[in-house]
Amino acid sequence: MQPSCNSFKQQAAQALRDPKLQGAFGKLGDGLQARRAAAVGQLPEFEALREDARRIKRRVMSDLDTWLEQFEQKVRGQGGHLHWASTADDAREAILAICQRVGAKTVTKGKSMVTEELGLNDYLVDQGITPVETDLGEYILQLRREAPSHIVMPAVHLAQDDIERTFVESHPQLPPDRDLSTAESLVAEARQELRELFFKADVGITGANFMIAETGSTVIVTNEGNGDLTQTLARVHVVVTTIERVIPTLEDLSTFLRLLPRSATGQDATAYVTLSSGPKREGDMHGPEEFHVVVLDNGRSELLGGENQDILNCIRCGACMNHCPVYGAVGGHAYGWVYPGPLGAALTPALIGVEKSAALPNASTFCGQCVAVCPVKIPLTDIMRRWRVREHGQKMTSPLARAGLSVWAWLASRPALYRKLTGLAAWGMALCGGRRRRLSRMPLAGGWTRYRDFPAPEGETFHAQLARRKKRASKTGAGGLCHE
Ligand code: SF4
């Protein structure tokens, strides 16, 4: 997937003008936020679990190679194969070599954002192999030739009638006047279409939410049975994952399993938690004859030991995007690459370079909601701010923005002058706001006032109000601002 992150502004503007997209997000409303809040509210130890999870992740990152080696030994000891991939090219080649060796013509796939990072579907098609997405959302998107717009709910930007139309156009062998007016009928049709393909596939590719070092198992956490069918029905199971997904023990997994579904979808637990520990053994009724794990780095190890290392702690729950006002307004495609929302704004510059994604760390209001809900307490806004600092340092921002910041920095280091000028500006803006207390035009803020009024200040800066109130409190002996 060619990144178009630096066209974020144009893509966001287009998304804001798209009535379909706005309708889909309008329907979603704050439902996901409410579901998460309810699930978290029923688990008094949620905050303690977040701390535990962060501790586990930090322990892993401080010794990542040891945990990965332990995982590798276990996988090999259980008859599996492990393929290290430094780059996306290495990973694609390793997957292709497996597919070609077993003569694969059809490959089923469970949902995997890492394979999106690899552009795996297009690559396999170019090599004469047909990939079939089996997650419902991904299946719909594959039919529509679209990319996911959310890491957990890939087709969240679509309305039901979009899907209905896609199915009618993509399944011409079925009667055109069949009833597809309910979610159940759409699911039933997708299931019917996919059933044969599950049996036809020579290779099943899945991602992994976690790799467990002590058992050599990979874990997927899903709500549809497609992941299990993908990995058990095909002759060969290939897990495609990334280095930071390793955790030490099964007990650690239990911590993450309590955080992940609650944060992602507001569920206490997902319908399926599937552990894969090698190929089918003697006496097993089901399972693949070959088990491969492709572990991709793709720039992640360069984050280790650096100031942005914490982004590697991400467990891909999607809570940050579900709570982000920017993501909620423009959806995921506007971000222009695989990972949208605050996660993408913090991670993408590390993976594809800040030059190709400079717009993303700026696509945030810094309201801090993403940090407040992140189950592993990643300081997303700090990371975005550091990318902004780097952009500024490398002169990647506009000369006007740099000049504005320099003036502001000069002023901010002269508090008396700063107070005077901001006081004057607040007074002037209050005057211009008139009785409505709103400004419909403002220099340097045309992007804001083109669509909405800017609320005029009260007429006094915060500092001035604070000083006045303190003075009054000391005179009356009220003893503090809380009595105001
Ligand atoms: S950054 Fe945090 S909230 Fe966002 S997807 Fe990752 S774990 Fe979830």
Tab-separated table of C-alpha atoms and ligand atoms in Angstrom, residues 151 263 311 313-321 342-343 370 373-378 380, ligand 1:
chain	number	residue	atom	x	y	z
A	151	ILE	CA	-7.784	-2.049	12.958
A	263	SER	CA	-10.931	-1.948	25.425
A	311	ILE	CA	4.536	2.542	20.971
A	313	ASN	CA	3.549	-1.904	23.682
A	314	CYS	CA	0.414	-1.537	21.565
A	315	ILE	CA	-1.950	-4.519	21.665
A	316	ARG	CA	-4.041	-3.241	18.703
A	317	CYS	CA	-7.311	-2.811	20.592
A	318	GLY	CA	-8.425	0.263	18.623
A	319	ALA	CA	-9.665	2.100	21.735
A	320	CYS	CA	-7.550	5.155	20.911
A	321	MET	CA	-9.300	5.570	17.548
A	342	PRO	CA	-3.671	8.108	17.316
A	343	LEU	CA	-1.913	4.742	16.972
A	370	CYS	CA	-6.391	8.224	23.569
A	373	VAL	CA	-8.192	4.797	27.433
A	374	CYS	CA	-5.085	2.991	26.177
A	375	PRO	CA	-4.991	-0.328	28.048
A	376	VAL	CA	-1.195	-0.352	28.126
A	377	LYS	CA	-0.886	3.330	28.976
A	378	ILE	CA	1.073	4.391	25.906
A	380	LEU	CA	0.520	8.648	22.552
B	1	SF4	S1	-2.252	2.590	21.140
B	1	SF4	FE1	-3.280	1.783	22.974
B	1	SF4	S2	-5.436	2.267	22.644
B	1	SF4	FE2	-4.425	2.456	20.632
B	1	SF4	S3	-4.662	0.482	19.660
B	1	SF4	FE3	-2.707	0.440	20.745
B	1	SF4	S4	-3.173	-0.440	22.750
B	1	SF4	FE4	-5.104	0.179	21.864
